[in-house]
mmCIF file of C-alpha atoms in Angstrom:
data_model
loop_
_atom_site.group_PDB
_atom_site.id
_atom_site.type_symbol
_atom_site.label_atom_id
_atom_site.label_comp_id
_atom_site.label_asym_id
_atom_site.label_seq_id
_atom_site.Cartn_x
_atom_site.Cartn_y
_atom_site.Cartn_z
ATOM 1 C CA MET A 1472 33.575 37.934 -144.551
ATOM 2 C CA THR A 1473 35.229 35.293 -146.727
ATOM 3 C CA ALA A 1474 37.246 34.054 -143.767
ATOM 4 C CA LEU A 1475 34.027 33.576 -141.828
ATOM 5 C CA ARG A 1476 32.464 31.487 -144.590
ATOM 6 C CA GLU A 1477 35.570 29.350 -144.893
ATOM 7 C CA ARG A 1478 35.755 28.696 -141.148
ATOM 8 C CA PRO A 1479 32.330 29.263 -139.563
ATOM 9 C CA VAL A 1480 32.086 29.912 -135.864
ATOM 10 C CA LEU A 1481 29.660 27.459 -134.304
ATOM 11 C CA PRO A 1482 27.769 28.225 -131.093
ATOM 12 C CA ALA A 1483 29.221 26.543 -128.038
ATOM 13 C CA ALA A 1484 26.298 24.139 -127.771
ATOM 14 C CA THR A 1485 26.796 22.807 -131.325
ATOM 15 C CA THR A 1486 30.585 22.713 -131.453
ATOM 16 C CA PRO A 1487 31.674 19.027 -131.477
ATOM 17 C CA ALA A 1488 34.299 19.565 -128.778
ATOM 18 C CA ALA A 1489 32.032 21.753 -126.605
ATOM 19 C CA GLY A 1490 30.822 18.910 -124.355
ATOM 20 C CA PRO A 1491 34.260 17.485 -123.484
ATOM 21 C CA ARG A 1492 35.669 21.006 -123.159
ATOM 22 C CA ARG A 1493 32.945 22.037 -120.692
ATOM 23 C CA GLY A 1494 33.650 18.898 -118.672
ATOM 24 C CA ARG A 1495 37.370 19.616 -118.726
ATOM 25 C CA ALA A 1496 36.733 23.218 -117.651
ATOM 26 C CA ALA A 1497 34.609 22.045 -114.712
ATOM 27 C CA LEU A 1498 37.301 19.539 -113.726
ATOM 28 C CA LEU A 1499 40.045 22.177 -113.936
ATOM 29 C CA THR A 1500 37.969 24.643 -111.928
ATOM 30 C CA GLY A 1501 37.331 22.065 -109.204
ATOM 31 C CA GLY A 1502 41.002 21.116 -109.133
ATOM 32 C CA LEU A 1503 42.134 24.743 -108.872
ATOM 33 C CA LEU A 1504 39.649 25.447 -106.061
ATOM 34 C CA ALA A 1505 40.787 22.370 -104.136
ATOM 35 C CA ALA A 1506 44.454 23.262 -104.642
ATOM 36 C CA LEU A 1507 43.841 26.845 -103.512
ATOM 37 C CA LEU A 1508 42.033 25.730 -100.353
ATOM 38 C CA LEU A 1509 44.769 23.231 -99.478
ATOM 39 C CA LEU A 1510 47.579 25.702 -100.154
ATOM 40 C CA ALA A 1511 45.837 28.415 -98.129
ATOM 41 C CA LEU A 1512 45.511 26.111 -95.124
ATOM 42 C CA LEU A 1513 49.109 24.911 -95.463
ATOM 43 C CA SER A 1514 50.426 28.448 -95.841
ATOM 44 C CA ALA A 1515 48.481 29.536 -92.748
ATOM 45 C CA GLY A 1516 50.000 26.742 -90.675
ATOM 46 C CA ILE A 1517 53.594 26.464 -91.891
ATOM 47 C CA GLY A 1518 56.237 28.822 -90.536
ATOM 48 C CA ALA A 1519 58.607 29.499 -87.661
ATOM 49 C CA TYR A 1520 55.670 28.931 -85.313
ATOM 50 C CA GLY A 1521 54.021 25.800 -86.685
ATOM 51 C CA ILE A 1522 50.264 25.361 -86.390
ATOM 52 C CA PRO A 1523 48.766 21.948 -87.293
ATOM 53 C CA LEU A 1524 46.453 21.904 -90.293
ATOM 54 C CA GLY A 1525 43.529 20.690 -88.206
ATOM 55 C CA ASP A 1526 43.971 23.524 -85.726
ATOM 56 C CA VAL A 1527 44.038 26.100 -88.532
ATOM 57 C CA LEU A 1528 40.774 24.773 -89.917
ATOM 58 C CA ALA A 1529 39.200 24.566 -86.443
ATOM 59 C CA SER A 1530 40.133 28.167 -85.668
ATOM 60 C CA VAL A 1531 38.720 29.411 -88.983
ATOM 61 C CA LEU A 1532 35.477 27.527 -88.388
ATOM 62 C CA HIS A 1533 35.307 28.892 -84.838
ATOM 63 C CA ARG A 1534 35.804 32.509 -85.951
ATOM 64 C CA THR A 1535 33.169 32.158 -88.683
ATOM 65 C CA GLY A 1536 30.631 30.564 -86.321
ATOM 66 C CA LEU A 1537 30.621 27.209 -88.112
ATOM 67 C CA GLY A 1538 32.009 25.162 -85.220
ATOM 68 C CA GLY A 1539 35.586 24.285 -84.353
ATOM 69 C CA HIS A 1540 37.528 25.556 -81.363
ATOM 70 C CA ALA A 1541 39.758 28.512 -80.490
ATOM 71 C CA LEU A 1542 43.545 28.116 -80.262
ATOM 72 C CA ASP A 1543 45.764 29.305 -77.453
ATOM 73 C CA ARG A 1544 46.514 33.029 -77.393
ATOM 74 C CA THR A 1545 49.911 32.862 -79.159
ATOM 75 C CA ALA A 1546 48.766 30.570 -81.956
ATOM 76 C CA GLU A 1547 45.592 32.609 -82.427
ATOM 77 C CA SER A 1548 47.612 35.827 -82.733
ATOM 78 C CA VAL A 1549 50.107 34.336 -85.197
ATOM 79 C CA LEU A 1550 47.339 32.850 -87.325
ATOM 80 C CA TRP A 1551 44.964 35.818 -87.487
ATOM 81 C CA ASN A 1552 47.353 38.766 -87.314
ATOM 82 C CA ILE A 1553 50.277 37.485 -89.422
ATOM 83 C CA ARG A 1554 49.500 34.400 -91.503
ATOM 84 C CA LEU A 1555 45.916 34.862 -92.710
ATOM 85 C CA PRO A 1556 46.313 38.483 -93.896
ATOM 86 C CA ARG A 1557 49.264 37.289 -95.955
ATOM 87 C CA VAL A 1558 47.326 34.339 -97.381
ATOM 88 C CA VAL A 1559 44.350 36.526 -98.321
ATOM 89 C CA LEU A 1560 46.673 39.089 -99.894
ATOM 90 C CA ALA A 1561 48.437 36.363 -101.915
ATOM 91 C CA VAL A 1562 45.057 35.164 -103.210
ATOM 92 C CA LEU A 1563 43.942 38.686 -104.163
ATOM 93 C CA VAL A 1564 47.246 39.636 -105.813
ATOM 94 C CA GLY A 1565 47.565 36.338 -107.678
ATOM 95 C CA ALA A 1566 43.961 36.449 -108.904
ATOM 96 C CA SER A 1567 44.367 40.061 -110.048
ATOM 97 C CA LEU A 1568 47.598 39.369 -111.959
ATOM 98 C CA GLY A 1569 46.300 36.150 -113.527
ATOM 99 C CA CYS A 1570 43.071 37.779 -114.660
ATOM 100 C CA ALA A 1571 44.904 40.880 -115.941
ATOM 101 C CA GLY A 1572 47.224 38.662 -117.978
ATOM 102 C CA ALA A 1573 44.322 36.804 -119.597
ATOM 103 C CA LEU A 1574 42.575 40.075 -120.464
ATOM 104 C CA MET A 1575 45.726 41.655 -121.864
ATOM 105 C CA GLN A 1576 46.475 38.641 -124.049
ATOM 106 C CA GLY A 1577 42.922 38.816 -125.376
ATOM 107 C CA VAL A 1578 43.069 42.560 -125.993
ATOM 108 C CA PHE A 1579 46.441 42.458 -127.782
ATOM 109 C CA GLY A 1580 45.636 39.205 -129.553
ATOM 110 C CA ASN A 1581 48.829 37.328 -128.657
ATOM 111 C CA PRO A 1582 50.017 35.074 -125.820
ATOM 112 C CA LEU A 1583 53.114 37.150 -125.047
ATOM 113 C CA ALA A 1584 51.282 40.086 -123.489
ATOM 114 C CA GLU A 1585 51.409 40.439 -119.707
ATOM 115 C CA PRO A 1586 51.300 43.461 -117.375
ATOM 116 C CA GLY A 1587 54.886 42.886 -116.227
ATOM 117 C CA VAL A 1588 56.337 42.091 -119.644
ATOM 118 C CA ILE A 1589 55.000 45.242 -121.305
ATOM 119 C CA GLY A 1590 55.814 47.527 -118.396
ATOM 120 C CA VAL A 1591 52.413 48.099 -116.776
ATOM 121 C CA SER A 1592 53.606 46.764 -113.420
ATOM 122 C CA SER A 1593 56.665 49.022 -113.573
ATOM 123 C CA GLY A 1594 54.479 52.027 -114.365
ATOM 124 C CA ALA A 1595 52.189 51.243 -111.449
ATOM 125 C CA ALA A 1596 55.264 50.849 -109.219
ATOM 126 C CA VAL A 1597 56.483 54.299 -110.294
ATOM 127 C CA GLY A 1598 53.160 55.744 -109.165
ATOM 128 C CA ALA A 1599 53.386 53.970 -105.820
ATOM 129 C CA VAL A 1600 57.037 54.931 -105.273
ATOM 130 C CA GLY A 1601 56.237 58.528 -106.198
ATOM 131 C CA ALA A 1602 53.522 58.580 -103.541
ATOM 132 C CA ILE A 1603 56.013 57.270 -100.967
ATOM 133 C CA VAL A 1604 58.791 59.734 -101.754
ATOM 134 C CA LEU A 1605 56.543 62.758 -102.166
ATOM 135 C CA GLY A 1606 54.868 61.940 -98.865
ATOM 136 C CA ALA A 1607 51.398 62.112 -100.381
ATOM 137 C CA GLY A 1608 48.799 61.022 -97.859
ATOM 138 C CA PHE A 1609 45.708 63.019 -98.700
ATOM 139 C CA LEU A 1610 43.681 59.840 -99.372
ATOM 140 C CA GLY A 1611 44.875 57.875 -96.369
ATOM 141 C CA THR A 1612 45.344 54.153 -97.057
ATOM 142 C CA TRP A 1613 44.024 54.693 -100.600
ATOM 143 C CA THR A 1614 46.822 57.102 -101.633
ATOM 144 C CA VAL A 1615 49.358 54.539 -102.827
ATOM 145 C CA SER A 1616 46.656 52.544 -104.658
ATOM 146 C CA VAL A 1617 45.398 55.666 -106.459
ATOM 147 C CA PHE A 1618 48.919 56.679 -107.505
ATOM 148 C CA ALA A 1619 49.641 53.111 -108.620
ATOM 149 C CA PHE A 1620 46.422 53.057 -110.639
ATOM 150 C CA ALA A 1621 47.327 56.322 -112.353
ATOM 151 C CA GLY A 1622 50.831 55.075 -113.181
ATOM 152 C CA GLY A 1623 49.531 51.776 -114.523
ATOM 153 C CA LEU A 1624 46.832 53.470 -116.601
ATOM 154 C CA VAL A 1625 49.253 55.928 -118.214
ATOM 155 C CA THR A 1626 51.687 53.107 -118.990
ATOM 156 C CA VAL A 1627 49.164 50.732 -120.535
ATOM 157 C CA VAL A 1628 47.700 53.504 -122.731
ATOM 158 C CA LEU A 1629 51.206 54.494 -123.850
ATOM 159 C CA VAL A 1630 52.208 50.933 -124.704
ATOM 160 C CA TYR A 1631 48.929 50.285 -126.514
ATOM 161 C CA ALA A 1632 49.267 53.441 -128.622
ATOM 162 C CA MET A 1633 52.919 52.852 -129.518
ATOM 163 C CA SER A 1634 52.585 49.141 -130.344
ATOM 164 C CA ARG A 1635 49.817 49.544 -132.931
ATOM 165 C CA SER A 1636 50.758 49.728 -136.587
ATOM 166 C CA GLY A 1637 48.404 49.558 -139.534
ATOM 167 C CA GLY A 1638 45.419 48.911 -137.292
ATOM 168 C CA ARG A 1639 46.942 45.917 -135.527
ATOM 169 C CA THR A 1640 49.293 45.238 -132.632
ATOM 170 C CA GLU A 1641 52.725 43.895 -133.543
ATOM 171 C CA VAL A 1642 54.176 41.367 -131.092
ATOM 172 C CA VAL A 1643 57.764 42.523 -131.565
ATOM 173 C CA THR A 1644 56.780 46.176 -131.211
ATOM 174 C CA LEU A 1645 54.788 45.303 -128.109
ATOM 175 C CA ILE A 1646 57.775 43.648 -126.440
ATOM 176 C CA LEU A 1647 60.242 46.363 -127.474
ATOM 177 C CA THR A 1648 57.883 49.065 -126.258
ATOM 178 C CA GLY A 1649 57.522 47.217 -122.972
ATOM 179 C CA ILE A 1650 61.307 47.032 -122.623
ATOM 180 C CA ALA A 1651 61.625 50.762 -123.260
ATOM 181 C CA VAL A 1652 58.837 51.642 -120.826
ATOM 182 C CA THR A 1653 60.265 49.351 -118.149
ATOM 183 C CA ALA A 1654 63.707 50.970 -118.574
ATOM 184 C CA PHE A 1655 62.205 54.445 -118.314
ATOM 185 C CA ALA A 1656 60.209 53.400 -115.231
ATOM 186 C CA GLY A 1657 63.414 52.033 -113.691
ATOM 187 C CA ALA A 1658 65.096 55.372 -114.331
ATOM 188 C CA LEU A 1659 62.256 57.233 -112.629
ATOM 189 C CA ILE A 1660 62.438 54.885 -109.645
ATOM 190 C CA GLY A 1661 66.205 55.489 -109.497
ATOM 191 C CA LEU A 1662 65.566 59.229 -109.501
ATOM 192 C CA PHE A 1663 63.110 58.853 -106.631
ATOM 193 C CA VAL A 1664 65.679 56.767 -104.736
ATOM 194 C CA PHE A 1665 68.224 59.574 -105.135
ATOM 195 C CA PHE A 1666 65.921 62.013 -103.334
ATOM 196 C CA ALA A 1667 64.540 59.521 -100.771
ATOM 197 C CA ASP A 1668 65.596 59.132 -97.151
ATOM 198 C CA ASN A 1669 66.603 55.790 -95.616
ATOM 199 C CA ALA A 1670 63.079 54.812 -94.531
ATOM 200 C CA GLN A 1671 61.690 55.588 -97.974
ATOM 201 C CA ILE A 1672 64.521 53.646 -99.650
ATOM 202 C CA SER A 1673 63.495 50.567 -97.669
ATOM 203 C CA GLN A 1674 59.931 50.915 -98.939
ATOM 204 C CA ILE A 1675 61.125 51.441 -102.516
ATOM 205 C CA THR A 1676 63.254 48.290 -102.310
ATOM 206 C CA PHE A 1677 60.080 46.453 -101.328
ATOM 207 C CA TRP A 1678 58.394 47.596 -104.567
ATOM 208 C CA GLN A 1679 61.333 46.593 -106.726
ATOM 209 C CA LEU A 1680 61.760 43.073 -105.311
ATOM 210 C CA GLY A 1681 58.126 42.222 -104.616
ATOM 211 C CA SER A 1682 56.998 40.795 -101.292
ATOM 212 C CA LEU A 1683 53.955 40.096 -99.136
ATOM 213 C CA ALA A 1684 55.917 40.309 -95.890
ATOM 214 C CA GLN A 1685 54.181 43.511 -94.817
ATOM 215 C CA ALA A 1686 50.670 42.117 -95.171
ATOM 216 C CA THR A 1687 48.089 43.424 -92.694
ATOM 217 C CA TRP A 1688 44.299 43.461 -92.593
ATOM 218 C CA PRO A 1689 44.159 47.222 -93.341
ATOM 219 C CA LYS A 1690 46.188 46.590 -96.518
ATOM 220 C CA VAL A 1691 43.809 43.782 -97.462
ATOM 221 C CA LEU A 1692 40.838 46.115 -96.980
ATOM 222 C CA ALA A 1693 42.541 48.894 -98.960
ATOM 223 C CA VAL A 1694 43.106 46.721 -102.033
ATOM 224 C CA LEU A 1695 39.985 44.543 -101.774
ATOM 225 C CA PRO A 1696 37.501 46.887 -103.547
ATOM 226 C CA CYS A 1697 39.789 47.415 -106.563
ATOM 227 C CA ALA A 1698 40.539 43.706 -106.918
ATOM 228 C CA LEU A 1699 36.932 42.568 -106.477
ATOM 229 C CA LEU A 1700 35.613 45.192 -108.909
ATOM 230 C CA GLY A 1701 38.097 44.192 -111.594
ATOM 231 C CA LEU A 1702 37.553 40.462 -111.054
ATOM 232 C CA ALA A 1703 33.754 40.907 -111.163
ATOM 233 C CA VAL A 1704 33.747 43.018 -114.339
ATOM 234 C CA ALA A 1705 36.303 40.993 -116.356
ATOM 235 C CA PRO A 1706 34.135 37.881 -117.103
ATOM 236 C CA LEU A 1707 31.423 40.101 -118.598
ATOM 237 C CA TYR A 1708 33.700 40.663 -121.609
ATOM 238 C CA ALA A 1709 34.445 36.974 -122.275
ATOM 239 C CA ARG A 1710 32.166 36.568 -125.307
ATOM 240 C CA ARG A 1711 33.378 39.789 -126.951
ATOM 241 C CA LEU A 1712 36.996 38.732 -126.457
ATOM 242 C CA ASP A 1713 36.209 35.418 -128.173
ATOM 243 C CA LEU A 1714 34.801 37.363 -131.116
ATOM 244 C CA LEU A 1715 37.790 39.721 -131.140
ATOM 245 C CA ALA A 1716 40.064 36.676 -131.483
ATOM 246 C CA LEU A 1717 38.599 36.195 -134.987
ATOM 247 C CA GLY A 1718 40.100 39.536 -136.019
ATOM 248 C CA GLU A 1719 38.998 43.139 -135.773
ATOM 249 C CA ARG A 1720 36.989 43.221 -139.007
ATOM 250 C CA PRO A 1721 34.965 40.033 -138.339
ATOM 251 C CA ALA A 1722 34.401 41.181 -134.745
ATOM 252 C CA ARG A 1723 32.996 44.505 -135.967
ATOM 253 C CA HIS A 1724 30.673 42.702 -138.388
ATOM 254 C CA LEU A 1725 29.431 40.610 -135.459
ATOM 255 C CA GLY A 1726 28.551 43.716 -133.467
ATOM 256 C CA VAL A 1727 31.654 44.256 -131.315
ATOM 257 C CA GLU A 1728 32.730 47.877 -130.825
ATOM 258 C CA VAL A 1729 36.418 47.045 -130.872
ATOM 259 C CA GLU A 1730 37.944 50.320 -129.702
ATOM 260 C CA ARG A 1731 35.402 50.760 -126.901
ATOM 261 C CA LEU A 1732 36.055 47.164 -125.822
ATOM 262 C CA ARG A 1733 39.822 47.747 -125.768
ATOM 263 C CA ILE A 1734 39.530 50.953 -123.764
ATOM 264 C CA ALA A 1735 37.246 49.308 -121.197
ATOM 265 C CA LEU A 1736 39.540 46.313 -120.790
ATOM 266 C CA ILE A 1737 42.625 48.524 -120.571
ATOM 267 C CA LEU A 1738 40.965 50.242 -117.609
ATOM 268 C CA VAL A 1739 40.184 46.881 -116.002
ATOM 269 C CA VAL A 1740 43.768 45.677 -116.523
ATOM 270 C CA ALA A 1741 45.143 48.887 -115.012
ATOM 271 C CA LEU A 1742 42.782 48.528 -112.045
ATOM 272 C CA LEU A 1743 43.763 44.908 -111.379
ATOM 273 C CA THR A 1744 47.485 45.551 -111.841
ATOM 274 C CA ALA A 1745 47.428 48.630 -109.642
ATOM 275 C CA ALA A 1746 45.559 46.714 -106.944
ATOM 276 C CA ALA A 1747 48.247 44.028 -106.988
ATOM 277 C CA VAL A 1748 51.285 46.308 -107.230
ATOM 278 C CA ALA A 1749 49.961 48.602 -104.506
ATOM 279 C CA VAL A 1750 50.421 45.872 -101.886
ATOM 280 C CA SER A 1751 52.982 43.464 -103.318
ATOM 281 C CA GLY A 1752 55.394 45.472 -105.447
ATOM 282 C CA ILE A 1753 56.495 44.114 -108.822
ATOM 283 C CA VAL A 1754 55.619 40.408 -109.158
ATOM 284 C CA SER A 1755 56.171 39.454 -112.787
ATOM 285 C CA PHE A 1756 55.272 36.571 -115.112
ATOM 286 C CA VAL A 1757 52.188 35.333 -113.199
ATOM 287 C CA GLY A 1758 49.938 36.962 -115.781
ATOM 288 C CA LEU A 1759 51.979 35.431 -118.601
ATOM 289 C CA VAL A 1760 52.395 31.837 -117.442
ATOM 290 C CA VAL A 1761 49.008 31.066 -115.864
ATOM 291 C CA PRO A 1762 46.699 32.021 -118.782
ATOM 292 C CA HIS A 1763 48.950 30.281 -121.266
ATOM 293 C CA VAL A 1764 49.016 27.007 -119.288
ATOM 294 C CA LEU A 1765 45.217 27.073 -118.981
ATOM 295 C CA ARG A 1766 44.879 27.848 -122.687
ATOM 296 C CA MET A 1767 46.962 24.778 -123.503
ATOM 297 C CA ALA A 1768 44.813 22.697 -121.127
ATOM 298 C CA ASN A 1769 41.346 23.825 -122.240
ATOM 299 C CA GLY A 1770 41.601 25.969 -125.353
ATOM 300 C CA PRO A 1771 41.318 29.728 -125.912
ATOM 301 C CA GLY A 1772 37.693 30.290 -124.842
ATOM 302 C CA HIS A 1773 37.574 33.249 -122.459
ATOM 303 C CA ARG A 1774 34.440 32.088 -120.639
ATOM 304 C CA PHE A 1775 36.678 29.674 -118.718
ATOM 305 C CA LEU A 1776 40.030 31.357 -119.319
ATOM 306 C CA ILE A 1777 39.261 34.588 -117.438
ATOM 307 C CA PRO A 1778 37.948 33.119 -114.143
ATOM 308 C CA GLY A 1779 40.320 30.170 -114.519
ATOM 309 C CA SER A 1780 43.305 32.507 -114.793
ATOM 310 C CA ALA A 1781 42.162 34.316 -111.650
ATOM 311 C CA LEU A 1782 41.995 31.010 -109.779
ATOM 312 C CA GLY A 1783 45.274 29.819 -111.282
ATOM 313 C CA GLY A 1784 47.007 33.067 -110.397
ATOM 314 C CA ALA A 1785 45.782 32.779 -106.803
ATOM 315 C CA VAL A 1786 47.101 29.203 -106.625
ATOM 316 C CA ALA A 1787 50.454 30.165 -108.173
ATOM 317 C CA LEU A 1788 51.076 33.141 -105.901
ATOM 318 C CA THR A 1789 49.935 31.366 -102.735
ATOM 319 C CA ALA A 1790 52.358 28.534 -103.549
ATOM 320 C CA GLY A 1791 55.080 31.030 -104.481
ATOM 321 C CA ASP A 1792 54.691 32.975 -101.242
ATOM 322 C CA LEU A 1793 54.822 29.750 -99.228
ATOM 323 C CA ALA A 1794 58.024 28.791 -101.062
ATOM 324 C CA ALA A 1795 59.491 32.274 -100.530
ATOM 325 C CA ARG A 1796 58.924 31.958 -96.764
ATOM 326 C CA THR A 1797 60.219 28.412 -96.362
ATOM 327 C CA LEU A 1798 62.930 27.641 -98.940
ATOM 328 C CA ALA A 1799 65.585 29.773 -97.228
ATOM 329 C CA ALA A 1800 64.126 29.859 -93.688
ATOM 330 C CA PRO A 1801 64.650 31.702 -91.416
ATOM 331 C CA ALA A 1802 65.440 34.192 -94.211
ATOM 332 C CA GLU A 1803 62.793 35.051 -96.790
ATOM 333 C CA LEU A 1804 63.258 35.130 -100.553
ATOM 334 C CA PRO A 1805 61.757 38.115 -102.413
ATOM 335 C CA LEU A 1806 58.552 36.918 -104.057
ATOM 336 C CA GLY A 1807 59.132 38.908 -107.244
ATOM 337 C CA VAL A 1808 62.595 37.405 -107.648
ATOM 338 C CA LEU A 1809 61.213 33.886 -107.217
ATOM 339 C CA THR A 1810 58.439 34.326 -109.799
ATOM 340 C CA ALA A 1811 60.928 35.855 -112.261
ATOM 341 C CA LEU A 1812 63.319 32.914 -111.838
ATOM 342 C CA ILE A 1813 60.498 30.522 -112.710
ATOM 343 C CA GLY A 1814 58.717 32.662 -115.292
ATOM 344 C CA SER A 1815 61.695 33.838 -117.358
ATOM 345 C CA PRO A 1816 62.596 30.382 -118.786
ATOM 346 C CA PHE A 1817 58.919 29.820 -119.590
ATOM 347 C CA PHE A 1818 58.828 33.157 -121.419
ATOM 348 C CA PHE A 1819 61.875 32.225 -123.518
ATOM 349 C CA TRP A 1820 60.234 28.908 -124.425
ATOM 350 C CA LEU A 1821 56.966 30.635 -125.269
ATOM 351 C CA LEU A 1822 58.729 33.226 -127.431
ATOM 352 C CA ARG A 1823 60.446 30.508 -129.488
ATOM 353 C CA ARG A 1824 57.224 28.502 -129.741
ATOM 354 C CA THR A 1825 55.234 31.554 -130.864
ATOM 355 C CA ARG A 1826 57.896 32.418 -133.424
ATOM 356 C CA ARG A 1827 57.692 28.892 -134.875
ATOM 357 C CA LYS A 1828 53.918 29.227 -135.123
ATOM 358 C CA GLN A 1829 54.297 32.756 -136.611
ATOM 359 C CA GLY A 1830 52.266 34.390 -133.876
ATOM 360 C CA GLY A 1831 49.603 31.693 -133.534
ATOM 361 C CA TRP A 1832 47.802 30.837 -130.316
ATOM 362 C CA ALA A 1833 48.494 27.639 -128.378
#
């Protein structure tokens, strides 16, 4: 309790920086919402068959009964059967990965944790690939999601158990464990590839590279409940994560059941990651970069960081998918490759920065 007396934790309303920080959070939230709306409209209109921005908006308003006008048959089909399912899927996947990254960094107490970095995405991909190769279909469209959830859950529990030492999570152990788990997951995927036929190999390649090219409304509906449940539950833990950031012992004195909190959030992270991986394959670094940028912009408070990371992840992946479709047109870059090319240098910078600060937060 000495640490608490030396550095008291003031309520948000009495903290000197609380007013400006709340204003900054509102400004960032508004900016992210505006950026997401603009990117969604642009992504729906840009492509081999161009649709003007005004026509996209008019068609959406017409379909929702808010006015506007219908497009011609070809444009309407391209917009509603190809573009919009992909946009909605990018928003769901990005929000899930961003939120999962923020939760995982809070649970492990360091800014280097992310579902992809510590192998959770790879574990979920193993579950999905296993469902493909084994031909499991007893749950219909839910089968791959359930297998991905199981793989992600097993992986995150394994990494959590192996990275704890002396009652705390070591950053270096966390990363090394993630490397080992990712390598083992890659070996399992390779084993599945060995026994797969050509059609299954094509699907497995999709998981390894990451893509939203196969987006359809049924896939959106299959992943929507998992993503919405995880995104709805995550903000409820914001205050307890803020208390956990003080350390396990102070958090316990303030009434936080630390182990129960960690188990609950591990389940939420596995749910969100599985929801994303089940439809997009492995898309790494979104959950690492987005929460850290928002933490630098508005501080470590999870009341903004969790929903903000969901919004930021949706913005990042919608922009990334648009870039993947257009940078090498008419070919399409793998989305997972593109995010890794951008996220890897940021991770190296963050690792050096964290080492200089001896594990401190931004």
